[in-house]
Amino acid sequence: MSKVNLPFYEAGADAPSTMSLSVETTASPTAFVTHGFVDLYARLCEPGLKRRGNIERETLLAMRSGFAHIVCSPDTQPSIDSTATVQQIKATASAVASTQVHPMGALTIGLEGSKLTELTTLHAAGCLIFGQADQPIADSAVLLRAMEYASTFHIPISLVPIDAAFGHTGCVHDGPVASRHGLPGIPALAETAGLARLLELANDSGCRLHLSRISCARSVELIRAAKAAGIDVTADVGIHHLFFTDEQINGYDSRFHSAVPFRSMADREALRLGVSDGVIDAICSDHAPLDSDARLAPLPATAPGLSCYPQFLSLWLALPKLLGLSVADLLPTITTSPANILGLDLTASPSAKFLIDPDAATVINDEGHQNPLAGINNLKEITGEDVELKGSATQLV
Amino acid sequence: MSLPSPQFNQLGTLQHFLTLDGLDKATLTAIMDAAENFTSVGDRMIKNVPLLRGKTVANLFFENSTRTRTAFELAAKRLSADLLNVDLVTSSTNKGESLLDTLRVLESLQCDMFIVRHGESGAADFIARHVKPTINVVNGGDGQASHPTQGMLDMFTIRQHKGDFEKLCVVIIGDIRHSRVARSGIAALNTLGAGEIRVVGPRTLMPTDVESMGVSWYSDLEKALHGADVVMGLRLQTERMSGITIPSSREFFATYGLTKERLALAKPDAIVMHPGPTNRGVEISAEVADGPQSVILDQVTNGVAIRMAVMSIVMGNAEPLREAAANGVLEDTPSNKKTNSTPSEKAGSPHV
């Protein structure tokens, strides 16, 4: 054991304080201490989809990437629309890991987009936020009522902006790569048309709207304008969307089949800029583990989603350099910002703290889960961009 | 940065015939040259050659087809192969058996070549990545992606009538967005150096960023036809159209139908092509389809020669691998269970 003094980036503090720690091995000079990260969107596949993943495995992977809080998506089987399911998830999670799992409540029963769930009851049971997973509410009247009802009780809603009619016809970004491959596309307009509608309804209802997993440049502009106009809106981006583009599906590579598709290089750059200038408040994992059979079909017939927890920390640690920012500048995207959206107080005890060592060697091990980054240590062979994958997180006891 | 093409085997030769995108000019020319030699087989008293004798070819059609299936069947028979026609449209795949399970069963029947038609884009690519290394896969059309033998027979027909591609102005009319025929044709025309490729139709029938495919988009058919050497019609893919793309076939014919009057705007010696089946009075008038400039029936005839050429080339290329497998030198198992472990494409220009 040796003593080290490390900077501690405490929530709400203007400058890092110094924390004195006893560590088993030497930490690199870039190491720091932070509150455990907060993930606004991940699929834990339980109950009902355990062939893909499960609460134990996913939360342990999340903890190794530095997460202390996870919002799990409501598209389980059954969906998270009853207190029984909420309690089941929380009980399973508390038994296996220190990572706190916050089930996202289904906004409508069975995510079917027609009848509201018991929002206040579910909120009391532990659902901090409500959403529809990847299933948009087509009926604007239902959506408006849902927002009005939620706003009555100051309950935040997290929705992926997608126009229902556009949303289910494609499998990849509608651009030159899709055109050349003859793959049915999801146009950026499917997101921006859906987003503009959500902003109007949120503005009218006074609902606290969080936009989940945006993917294109125009969305960043719409959110920028909405924030400037005083609409109470926040947004996040999946971390893979800050690295991948539609070029990755060249050769029908179904490992990059994502429900929110990877879009053009210009979109990716706009998302990075959105993170830099704070238009995008948070970065989520959009973790979606799959079983080994999920990709054994032609691309349009495969299940969408990428496993993310094994590489989240390494990808996030690469961002400061890519965006020209400091770790301190970017930490809010995975700590205070998502915590504020959920109404969590990270300074309250018992909130886990982690020692993050950005230069520790790491191996992305995710065998059998269709993870395109498994076993690689640089993104160069995938995206052409020199991004070294390294870093470790250790929870402080 | 993309997955290496599965078309080429570890010897660097064309093992599968999946897409024309990425094949070089020499390869396309060699296929047409080989087809040239096969065109006379159909005129002989004995209409076959022994090139594929002792080989088993399976027609795996997951989607309905008459002319492509018949042409492949005839091509296989003229090459003296044993042919297995498997009707998968009404078969086990509809009973919940996965595509891969179906393939494994057919592999176990010791077939040498799969001719595949499937409704999903990228299906042929997927199948090629998952079959044993001794098997050849020939794409008979997958989703909206690719129909490479149709593309080649179109190129072969153009070459027969027009010779050099470099001076040609080719006009493709209609449903580009949903057409695998158009994608394969456009890829081949670009590789063969066609002077100009124009695509014509309303925006609803154009793929996003259609110009990125190396074509110019025209919304006005009459303007597009000026100076055309080759005029290709396409079948309206009503089964692949999701939602509304054209108001009616009557309005489509009024705006984009290929009539005698409109054809007169092209060069006097322009040829008219169509992959069939033609919807007369929708994409093309009967008098143009049956007229002196139509080469539609030549396309059908050439379809057999092109398929004989493709089948004999890829079958021959896999022969060293079959021998190695028979001698126990090559592991005769599926080449890559994981998509990311595909053998790398050999550097340099692949041999046909």
XYZ file of C-alpha atoms in Angstrom:
749
model
C 0.000 0.000 0.000
C 1.228 3.474 -0.819
C -0.184 6.916 -0.079
C -1.151 9.225 -2.948
C -2.771 12.627 -3.158
C -5.262 12.845 -6.005
C -7.592 15.580 -7.236
C -11.213 14.977 -6.275
C -13.777 16.550 -8.576
C -16.623 17.076 -6.172
C -20.092 17.943 -7.425
C -20.819 21.638 -7.106
C -17.224 22.595 -6.172
C -15.482 25.247 -8.287
C -12.103 23.551 -8.118
C -10.980 20.051 -7.309
C -9.994 19.324 -3.737
C -7.182 16.973 -2.791
C -7.968 13.502 -1.572
C -5.412 11.395 0.172
C -5.698 7.694 -0.584
C -3.918 4.457 0.135
C -3.615 2.507 -3.091
C -2.358 -1.021 -3.719
C -0.582 -0.231 -6.967
C 0.783 3.044 -8.220
C -1.749 5.252 -9.934
C -0.609 7.211 -13.004
C -0.119 10.994 -12.659
C -3.384 11.618 -14.521
C -5.496 9.664 -12.001
C -8.343 11.404 -10.209
C -11.278 10.755 -7.911
C -14.876 11.407 -8.884
C -18.411 10.627 -7.872
C -19.629 7.433 -9.530
C -21.080 8.097 -12.986
C -24.776 8.377 -13.764
C -26.126 6.612 -16.869
C -29.421 7.900 -18.250
C -30.117 4.941 -20.531
C -29.145 1.277 -20.552
C -30.891 -2.003 -21.171
C -30.438 -4.528 -18.391
C -32.667 -7.075 -20.174
C -34.344 -8.232 -17.000
C -37.072 -9.272 -16.596
C -37.869 -11.188 -19.728
C -34.832 -10.876 -21.988
C -32.205 -12.723 -19.968
C -30.845 -14.544 -22.988
C -29.313 -11.171 -23.950
C -28.076 -9.948 -20.604
C -29.062 -9.682 -16.984
C -28.987 -7.248 -14.099
C -26.047 -8.911 -12.366
C -23.755 -8.990 -15.383
C -24.652 -5.546 -16.703
C -24.409 -3.731 -13.362
C -21.027 -5.308 -12.602
C -19.786 -4.248 -16.051
C -21.172 -0.774 -15.396
C -19.401 -0.587 -12.050
C -16.107 -1.472 -13.728
C -16.676 1.523 -16.022
C -17.239 3.803 -13.026
C -21.025 3.912 -12.852
C -22.820 4.286 -9.538
C -26.304 4.944 -10.964
C -28.045 3.385 -13.959
C -31.421 4.215 -15.423
C -32.611 1.013 -17.043
C -34.958 1.197 -20.015
C -38.587 0.143 -19.641
C -38.680 -2.178 -22.673
C -38.381 -5.317 -20.579
C -40.908 -8.143 -20.704
C -43.180 -7.185 -19.066
C -42.420 -3.503 -19.520
C -41.830 -1.390 -16.416
C -45.428 -0.285 -15.987
C -46.254 -1.772 -12.558
C -44.806 -1.394 -9.075
C -44.223 -5.157 -8.967
C -41.762 -4.929 -11.871
C -40.066 -1.878 -10.348
C -39.640 -3.676 -7.032
C -38.412 -6.846 -8.739
C -35.713 -4.943 -10.632
C -34.592 -2.954 -7.602
C -34.487 -6.044 -5.385
C -32.448 -8.025 -7.907
C -30.056 -5.120 -8.429
C -29.486 -4.352 -4.758
C -28.579 -7.969 -4.117
C -25.746 -8.099 -6.648
C -23.886 -4.806 -6.902
C -23.414 -1.462 -5.289
C -24.469 0.232 -8.516
C -27.898 1.706 -7.975
C -30.452 0.790 -10.603
C -33.263 3.260 -11.228
C -35.961 1.713 -13.410
C -37.311 4.103 -16.022
C -41.070 3.906 -15.772
C -43.062 3.184 -18.891
C -45.022 6.324 -19.757
C -47.854 4.262 -21.250
C -49.093 0.807 -20.354
C -47.102 -1.835 -22.199
C -45.348 1.039 -24.027
C -48.302 0.883 -26.392
C -48.779 4.631 -26.540
C -52.441 4.707 -25.641
C -53.057 4.607 -21.859
C -51.020 6.349 -19.139
C -49.369 4.317 -16.428
C -49.813 5.257 -12.753
C -47.054 7.822 -12.812
C -47.192 8.995 -9.204
C -47.451 5.449 -7.850
C -44.498 4.307 -9.942
C -42.596 7.468 -9.015
C -43.093 6.654 -5.352
C -41.888 3.111 -6.036
C -38.598 4.429 -7.397
C -39.055 5.492 -11.024
C -37.257 8.829 -11.197
C -38.065 9.366 -14.866
C -40.500 7.992 -17.436
C -40.144 7.097 -21.079
C -41.117 4.905 -23.981
C -37.786 3.153 -24.810
C -37.649 3.119 -28.636
C -41.401 3.166 -29.125
C -42.708 6.638 -29.928
C -46.227 7.728 -29.007
C -47.853 8.357 -32.363
C -50.962 10.052 -31.003
C -50.138 13.674 -30.124
C -53.207 13.955 -27.895
C -51.974 11.057 -25.727
C -48.477 12.544 -25.624
C -49.746 15.968 -24.632
C -51.870 14.498 -21.820
C -48.912 12.430 -20.628
C -46.739 15.538 -20.514
C -49.411 17.598 -18.771
C -49.978 14.888 -16.181
C -46.249 14.435 -15.546
C -45.691 18.180 -15.285
C -48.443 18.403 -12.650
C -46.236 16.287 -10.378
C -42.883 17.672 -11.625
C -41.954 14.239 -12.974
C -39.417 14.358 -15.813
C -40.011 12.531 -19.084
C -37.227 11.088 -21.239
C -38.104 10.434 -24.866
C -36.106 9.467 -27.913
C -37.172 11.862 -30.635
C -38.497 9.797 -33.520
C -41.467 10.237 -35.768
C -43.570 7.099 -35.415
C -44.306 6.746 -39.122
C -40.681 7.144 -40.196
C -39.261 5.211 -37.320
C -39.979 1.626 -38.164
C -39.205 1.450 -41.863
C -35.418 1.488 -41.787
C -32.415 -0.052 -40.115
C -29.533 2.352 -40.839
C -28.984 6.072 -41.463
C -30.559 7.137 -44.717
C -27.534 8.415 -46.608
C -25.093 7.400 -49.339
C -24.016 4.197 -47.569
C -27.629 3.007 -47.213
C -28.349 3.968 -50.816
C -25.382 2.058 -52.159
C -26.145 -1.017 -50.060
C -29.857 -0.928 -50.822
C -30.587 -0.848 -47.101
C -33.820 0.759 -45.921
C -32.869 4.029 -44.245
C -33.996 6.028 -41.232
C -33.736 9.661 -42.363
C -32.405 12.337 -40.014
C -35.790 13.942 -40.605
C -37.417 11.085 -38.689
C -35.577 12.384 -35.625
C -35.859 16.108 -36.224
C -39.568 16.016 -37.135
C -40.212 14.005 -33.979
C -38.023 16.353 -31.968
C -39.734 19.534 -33.181
C -43.087 18.005 -32.180
C -41.792 17.066 -28.724
C -40.449 20.586 -28.176
C -43.788 22.145 -29.090
C -45.704 19.811 -26.789
C -43.219 20.319 -23.948
C -43.427 24.068 -24.365
C -47.224 23.945 -24.223
C -47.462 21.493 -21.326
C -44.635 22.853 -19.210
C -43.266 19.325 -18.946
C -39.637 18.725 -17.987
C -38.537 17.038 -21.193
C -35.312 15.142 -21.574
C -34.379 14.174 -25.120
C -32.736 10.794 -25.108
C -30.034 9.663 -27.520
C -30.082 12.327 -30.214
C -28.086 11.508 -33.319
C -27.978 14.322 -35.861
C -26.689 17.841 -36.407
C -30.089 19.414 -36.977
C -31.283 18.081 -33.601
C -28.425 19.889 -31.892
C -29.508 23.112 -33.596
C -33.169 22.640 -32.638
C -32.234 22.001 -28.999
C -29.885 24.975 -28.976
C -32.712 27.204 -30.198
C -35.211 25.707 -27.750
C -32.894 26.283 -24.795
C -32.290 29.855 -25.945
C -36.068 30.331 -26.066
C -36.337 29.194 -22.464
C -37.946 25.771 -22.967
C -37.160 23.420 -20.046
C -35.350 20.788 -22.078
C -32.212 18.698 -21.666
C -30.582 16.183 -23.978
C -28.133 13.318 -24.066
C -26.198 11.399 -26.676
C -25.112 7.776 -26.686
C -21.326 7.618 -26.362
C -20.921 5.399 -29.457
C -22.535 8.173 -31.507
C -19.576 10.408 -30.675
C -17.249 7.923 -32.409
C -19.104 5.938 -35.086
C -20.757 6.958 -38.351
C -22.795 5.191 -41.023
C -19.508 4.224 -42.702
C -19.266 1.457 -40.112
C -22.113 -0.487 -41.749
C -20.152 -0.798 -44.994
C -20.096 -4.437 -46.017
C -23.394 -5.032 -44.171
C -21.592 -5.033 -40.818
C -24.547 -5.753 -38.554
C -22.443 -5.268 -35.402
C -23.095 -1.547 -35.913
C -26.866 -1.953 -36.249
C -28.147 0.525 -33.666
C -31.767 1.428 -32.920
C -30.758 5.094 -33.104
C -28.584 4.827 -36.206
C -25.028 6.079 -36.574
C -25.273 8.978 -38.979
C -22.956 11.031 -41.177
C -19.542 12.409 -40.254
C -21.067 15.919 -40.188
C -23.653 14.687 -37.683
C -20.971 13.134 -35.500
C -18.967 16.363 -35.506
C -22.084 18.371 -34.591
C -22.777 15.989 -31.692
C -19.215 16.478 -30.433
C -19.628 20.229 -30.700
C -22.955 19.960 -28.873
C -21.219 18.174 -26.010
C -18.395 20.757 -25.970
C -20.660 23.762 -25.770
C -23.162 22.211 -23.386
C -26.193 22.018 -25.709
C -26.037 18.289 -25.052
C -26.132 17.946 -21.278
C -25.250 14.306 -20.764
C -23.600 11.276 -22.342
C -25.311 7.938 -21.827
C -24.189 4.404 -22.545
C -27.225 3.244 -24.585
C -25.907 -0.154 -23.471
C -27.749 -2.955 -25.266
C -26.263 -6.411 -24.812
C -27.239 -9.059 -27.341
C -27.041 -12.806 -27.421
C -24.810 -14.569 -29.911
C -27.726 -15.442 -32.212
C -29.013 -11.895 -32.481
C -26.790 -11.085 -35.437
C -27.112 -14.364 -37.327
C -29.320 -12.925 -40.041
C -29.042 -10.412 -42.886
C -28.546 -6.920 -41.413
C -32.145 -5.629 -41.700
C -33.375 -8.732 -39.863
C -30.902 -8.486 -36.971
C -31.725 -7.105 -33.521
C -30.359 -3.564 -33.079
C -28.118 -2.485 -30.211
C -24.510 -2.415 -29.054
C -23.050 -3.540 -25.791
C -21.316 -0.498 -24.295
C -20.314 -0.869 -20.646
C -17.054 -2.734 -21.322
C -15.756 0.240 -23.359
C -17.681 3.216 -21.950
C -14.912 4.469 -19.691
C -12.202 4.153 -22.344
C -14.316 5.990 -24.908
C -15.267 8.726 -22.462
C -11.652 9.203 -21.366
C -10.718 9.776 -25.023
C -13.154 12.672 -25.331
C -11.267 15.458 -23.497
C -8.408 15.245 -25.993
C -10.748 14.961 -29.003
C -12.857 17.923 -27.897
C -9.980 20.060 -26.602
C -11.419 20.118 -23.076
C -10.282 19.074 -19.624
C -11.568 16.109 -17.640
C -13.105 18.613 -15.225
C -14.965 20.285 -18.113
C -16.450 16.999 -19.252
C -17.152 15.249 -15.951
C -20.555 16.936 -15.562
C -21.775 15.059 -18.688
C -21.691 11.825 -16.708
C -22.073 13.072 -13.151
C -23.890 16.251 -12.136
C -25.890 16.859 -15.337
C -27.584 13.459 -15.501
C -27.959 13.504 -11.701
C -29.774 16.848 -11.892
C -32.068 15.514 -14.630
C -33.014 12.641 -12.321
C -33.117 14.757 -9.162
C -30.254 12.814 -7.561
C -27.881 14.476 -5.091
C -24.409 13.056 -5.646
C -22.978 14.735 -2.560
C -25.448 12.944 -0.311
C -24.197 9.859 1.466
C -23.916 7.023 0.548
C -22.846 7.973 -2.972
C -20.016 5.902 -4.383
C -16.713 7.458 -5.331
C -14.301 6.034 -7.861
C -10.601 6.285 -8.529
C -10.255 6.751 -12.287
C -6.892 6.021 -13.841
C -7.015 7.225 -17.471
C -3.693 5.638 -18.402
C -4.224 2.161 -17.000
C -4.074 -0.558 -19.625
C -7.384 -2.274 -20.284
C -8.784 -5.149 -22.327
C -12.307 -4.934 -23.675
C -13.642 -8.349 -22.935
C -17.202 -8.985 -24.041
C -17.107 -12.406 -25.661
C -20.376 -13.638 -27.077
C -22.138 -10.293 -26.946
C -21.543 -9.090 -30.497
C -19.401 -6.205 -29.275
C -17.446 -4.719 -32.218
C -14.802 -3.351 -29.840
C -14.126 -6.602 -28.010
C -10.425 -7.368 -28.038
C -9.226 -4.159 -29.701
C -7.211 -1.368 -28.084
C -7.511 1.393 -30.684
C -10.461 2.574 -32.781
C -8.174 3.176 -35.753
C -9.010 -0.129 -37.414
C -12.731 0.662 -37.177
C -13.136 4.390 -37.709
C -9.704 5.465 -38.918
C -9.416 7.833 -35.961
C -6.492 7.240 -33.612
C -8.313 6.665 -30.323
C -6.489 4.532 -27.811
C -8.749 2.522 -25.506
C -7.454 2.513 -21.955
C -8.384 3.465 -18.412
C -9.690 1.829 -15.283
C -12.191 2.611 -12.557
C -11.917 1.389 -8.981
C -14.667 1.962 -6.478
C -13.420 3.467 -3.230
C -14.648 1.759 -0.140
C -12.604 0.538 -42.433
C -15.410 -1.725 -43.512
C -15.688 -5.473 -43.392
C -13.608 -7.052 -46.159
C -15.697 -8.311 -49.048
C -16.471 -12.003 -48.750
C -16.505 -12.327 -52.557
C -12.865 -13.337 -52.772
C -11.425 -16.480 -51.246
C -8.073 -16.995 -49.566
C -6.505 -17.535 -52.998
C -7.650 -14.064 -54.035
C -10.061 -15.397 -56.659
C -13.765 -14.745 -57.036
C -15.405 -17.382 -54.849
C -18.867 -15.875 -54.627
C -20.816 -13.585 -56.920
C -22.666 -11.237 -54.586
C -22.427 -7.691 -55.876
C -20.887 -5.774 -58.763
C -19.923 -2.967 -56.378
C -16.177 -3.354 -55.901
C -15.457 -5.645 -58.869
C -12.943 -4.154 -61.305
C -13.288 -3.599 -65.040
C -11.082 -6.576 -65.917
C -13.336 -8.891 -63.911
C -16.515 -7.616 -65.524
C -14.962 -7.830 -68.978
C -13.746 -11.377 -68.365
C -17.265 -12.444 -67.382
C -18.683 -10.921 -70.563
C -15.946 -12.563 -72.651
C -16.792 -15.929 -71.115
C -20.489 -15.358 -71.769
C -19.639 -14.621 -75.381
C -18.286 -18.164 -75.679
C -21.412 -19.635 -74.070
C -23.963 -17.866 -76.293
C -23.538 -20.459 -79.027
C -24.231 -23.412 -76.715
C -27.969 -22.777 -76.953
C -27.807 -22.905 -80.739
C -26.255 -26.371 -80.852
C -28.007 -29.680 -81.413
C -26.674 -30.856 -78.047
C -27.279 -27.874 -75.810
C -24.814 -28.563 -73.034
C -21.163 -28.578 -72.076
C -19.615 -30.749 -69.358
C -18.021 -27.967 -67.255
C -20.059 -28.571 -64.117
C -20.572 -32.307 -64.523
C -20.718 -34.012 -61.134
C -21.414 -30.749 -59.328
C -24.600 -30.023 -57.432
C -26.198 -26.622 -57.693
C -29.050 -25.683 -55.360
C -31.518 -22.965 -56.298
C -32.481 -21.450 -52.943
C -35.266 -19.008 -53.633
C -36.655 -17.404 -50.505
C -38.639 -15.061 -52.738
C -40.806 -15.752 -55.748
C -39.140 -15.668 -59.128
C -39.845 -17.126 -62.512
C -37.400 -15.772 -65.025
C -34.288 -15.548 -62.871
C -34.874 -18.998 -61.455
C -35.535 -20.462 -64.893
C -32.449 -18.816 -66.346
C -30.247 -20.170 -63.541
C -31.829 -23.593 -63.937
C -31.190 -23.631 -67.645
C -27.639 -22.332 -67.162
C -26.892 -25.084 -64.628
C -28.321 -27.744 -66.926
C -26.386 -26.466 -69.929
C -23.254 -26.759 -67.803
C -24.274 -30.385 -66.992
C -24.668 -29.735 -63.235
C -27.130 -31.626 -61.067
C -29.772 -29.160 -59.992
C -31.766 -29.000 -56.808
C -34.716 -26.618 -56.795
C -35.676 -25.779 -53.223
C -38.875 -23.859 -52.778
C -38.182 -21.913 -49.602
C -41.037 -19.466 -50.008
C -43.454 -22.055 -48.672
C -40.926 -24.181 -46.823
C -39.277 -24.546 -43.435
C -38.193 -20.903 -43.228
C -41.878 -20.097 -42.822
C -42.059 -22.565 -39.951
C -39.628 -20.579 -37.827
C -36.401 -22.260 -38.930
C -33.645 -19.679 -39.116
C -31.910 -18.887 -42.362
C -28.698 -20.325 -40.982
C -30.352 -23.602 -39.974
C -31.751 -23.935 -43.486
C -28.279 -23.382 -44.927
C -26.711 -25.973 -42.653
C -29.247 -28.559 -43.811
C -28.520 -27.816 -47.440
C -24.765 -27.863 -46.796
C -25.198 -31.324 -45.352
C -26.747 -32.407 -48.631
C -23.278 -31.790 -50.088
C -24.203 -29.101 -52.552
C -21.369 -27.241 -54.290
C -23.151 -24.028 -55.141
C -26.057 -22.052 -53.749
C -28.001 -19.712 -55.994
C -29.775 -17.456 -53.524
C -32.668 -15.072 -53.830
C -33.800 -13.394 -50.631
C -35.995 -10.459 -49.625
C -33.486 -8.831 -47.266
C -30.713 -6.532 -48.497
C -27.357 -8.049 -47.643
C -28.709 -11.607 -47.421
C -26.307 -12.977 -50.030
C -23.392 -11.328 -48.264
C -24.520 -12.845 -44.959
C -24.887 -16.316 -46.468
C -21.477 -16.124 -48.127
C -19.872 -15.278 -44.789
C -21.441 -18.293 -43.141
C -21.128 -21.160 -45.607
C -18.344 -23.713 -45.770
C -15.273 -22.427 -47.630
C -15.804 -24.966 -50.425
C -19.250 -23.681 -51.367
C -19.967 -20.990 -53.941
C -22.759 -18.509 -53.418
C -24.301 -16.708 -56.377
C -26.681 -13.871 -55.636
C -29.926 -14.167 -57.552
C -31.176 -10.909 -56.027
C -31.247 -9.721 -52.418
C -33.729 -7.131 -51.211
C -33.066 -3.759 -52.718
C -29.340 -4.310 -52.687
C -28.009 -6.254 -55.608
C -28.855 -8.408 -58.608
C -25.416 -8.915 -60.098
C -26.211 -11.460 -62.813
C -28.974 -9.172 -64.095
C -26.483 -6.289 -64.028
C -23.984 -8.357 -66.016
C -26.496 -9.538 -68.599
C -27.535 -5.916 -69.083
C -23.890 -4.911 -69.618
C -23.383 -7.837 -71.963
C -26.440 -6.842 -74.009
C -25.252 -3.213 -74.167
C -21.783 -4.371 -75.293
C -23.293 -6.559 -78.008
C -25.256 -3.667 -79.434
C -23.074 -0.668 -78.676
C -19.510 -1.862 -78.148
C -17.458 0.643 -76.174
C -19.048 1.961 -72.956
C -17.062 5.178 -72.749
C -19.097 7.166 -75.253
C -22.486 5.948 -74.095
C -25.257 7.939 -72.508
C -27.397 5.526 -70.489
C -30.806 6.555 -69.157
C -32.456 4.524 -66.392
C -36.109 5.334 -65.783
C -38.313 4.745 -62.779
C -38.009 3.136 -59.382
C -34.299 3.431 -58.579
C -34.901 3.525 -54.822
C -36.276 0.010 -54.519
C -34.412 -1.557 -57.442
C -31.536 -3.993 -56.994
C -31.335 -4.136 -60.808
C -30.636 -0.402 -60.932
C -27.991 -0.614 -58.177
C -26.131 -3.413 -59.930
C -26.452 -1.714 -63.328
C -25.213 1.631 -62.007
C -22.217 0.007 -60.258
C -21.228 -1.867 -63.431
C -21.742 1.116 -65.746
C -19.507 3.246 -63.521
C -16.807 0.571 -63.444
C -16.966 0.073 -67.206
C -16.575 3.824 -67.685
C -19.949 4.704 -69.208
C -19.882 8.274 -70.519
C -22.996 9.430 -68.709
C -25.578 7.741 -66.494
C -28.881 9.517 -66.025
C -31.582 8.364 -63.657
C -35.107 9.634 -64.172
C -38.091 9.680 -61.864
C -39.809 11.577 -59.087
C -37.812 12.162 -55.902
C -39.936 9.574 -54.143
C -38.388 6.868 -56.322
C -34.791 8.091 -55.920
C -32.463 6.838 -53.178
C -31.177 9.498 -50.755
C -28.113 11.276 -52.185
C -28.607 9.471 -55.495
C -25.818 11.531 -57.083
C -23.344 9.860 -54.707
C -23.931 6.706 -56.752
C -22.236 8.309 -59.763
C -25.358 9.329 -61.685
C -27.217 12.516 -62.613
C -30.835 12.798 -61.536
C -33.443 14.089 -63.977
C -37.037 14.737 -63.007
C -38.008 15.392 -66.634
C -37.981 12.278 -68.814
C -38.002 14.182 -72.074
C -34.902 16.191 -71.141
C -33.167 13.041 -69.955
C -33.824 11.174 -73.179
C -32.027 13.714 -75.384
C -28.922 12.094 -76.797
C -29.496 8.738 -75.075
C -27.832 5.608 -76.496
C -29.387 3.168 -74.052
C -32.807 3.518 -72.390
C -33.517 1.165 -69.516
C -36.929 0.836 -67.952
C -37.430 -0.705 -64.516
C -40.357 -2.540 -63.045
C -42.202 -0.572 -60.382
C -41.380 -2.507 -57.202
C -44.831 -2.193 -55.701
C -44.054 -4.991 -53.211
C -41.089 -3.048 -51.801
C -42.731 0.368 -51.689
C -43.536 1.335 -48.146
C -46.115 4.072 -47.993
C -46.840 6.399 -50.810
C -44.282 6.821 -53.555
C -46.456 7.490 -56.618
C -50.130 8.443 -56.746
C -51.081 5.852 -59.368
C -49.609 3.759 -62.162
C -51.704 5.809 -64.599
C -50.049 9.041 -63.461
C -46.644 7.342 -63.574
C -47.178 6.321 -67.187
C -48.382 9.823 -68.079
C -45.201 11.332 -66.601
C -42.529 8.676 -66.972
C -43.928 6.010 -69.303
C -41.638 5.185 -72.210
C -43.705 5.841 -75.318
C -42.812 5.894 -79.001
C -43.019 9.710 -79.051
C -40.671 10.076 -76.114
C -38.260 7.453 -77.410
C -37.938 9.547 -80.580
C -36.053 12.111 -78.461
C -33.216 9.620 -77.901
C -30.617 8.856 -80.575
C -32.176 7.092 -83.584
C -30.184 3.939 -82.877
C -30.871 3.909 -79.133
C -31.718 0.528 -77.650
C -34.534 -0.097 -75.178
C -34.006 -2.463 -72.255
C -36.131 -3.734 -69.387
C -35.313 -6.465 -66.822
C -38.857 -7.777 -66.942
C -41.508 -8.554 -66.221
C -42.719 -5.443 -68.023
C -45.864 -3.696 -66.910
C -47.126 -2.521 -70.255
C -48.942 0.771 -69.960
C -47.166 1.500 -66.675
C -43.444 1.754 -67.409
C -43.424 1.134 -71.124
C -45.908 1.122 -74.006
C -46.498 -2.112 -75.869
C -45.277 -0.653 -79.149
C -41.932 0.292 -77.600
C -41.548 -3.022 -75.746
C -42.186 -4.918 -78.994
C -40.649 -2.293 -81.288
C -37.490 -2.446 -83.407
C -35.318 -0.722 -80.798
C -36.276 -3.167 -78.045
C -33.580 -5.660 -76.994
C -35.643 -7.057 -74.114
C -35.692 -10.595 -75.499
C -31.924 -10.442 -76.158
C -31.544 -9.713 -72.452
C -33.477 -12.879 -71.633
C -31.326 -14.997 -73.954
C -28.118 -13.415 -72.683
C -29.227 -14.126 -69.126
C -28.468 -17.799 -69.606
C -25.003 -17.221 -71.113
C -24.038 -14.750 -68.369
C -25.148 -17.156 -65.663
C -23.218 -19.988 -67.298
C -20.160 -17.725 -67.304
C -20.527 -16.690 -63.656
C -21.270 -20.209 -62.420
C -18.375 -21.794 -64.284
C -15.907 -19.095 -63.178
C -16.701 -19.219 -59.462
C -17.027 -23.019 -59.460
C -13.585 -23.287 -61.080
C -12.094 -20.837 -58.598
C -13.247 -22.935 -55.647
C -11.893 -26.180 -57.091
C -8.451 -25.923 -55.388
C -10.229 -25.357 -52.068
C -12.422 -28.424 -52.610
C -9.364 -30.507 -53.385
C -7.614 -29.188 -50.280
C -10.675 -30.014 -48.183
C -10.858 -33.497 -49.704
C -7.190 -34.051 -48.817
C -7.761 -32.791 -45.288
C -5.554 -29.728 -45.800
C -8.452 -27.285 -45.491
C -10.805 -27.432 -42.596
C -14.190 -27.961 -44.213
C -16.216 -25.957 -41.736
C -18.038 -22.657 -41.992
C -15.395 -20.095 -42.798
C -16.359 -17.567 -40.165
C -18.857 -17.928 -37.447
C -18.216 -14.358 -36.397
C -18.603 -11.659 -39.011
C -15.452 -9.938 -37.840
C -13.213 -12.892 -38.483
C -13.605 -12.870 -42.248
C -10.390 -13.764 -44.062
C -8.800 -10.629 -45.420
C -9.152 -9.836 -49.058
C -5.823 -10.403 -50.777
C -4.039 -7.301 -51.857
C -3.887 -6.380 -55.497
C -6.270 -7.024 -58.336
C -8.113 -10.288 -57.824
C -7.967 -12.934 -60.496
C -11.141 -13.962 -62.192
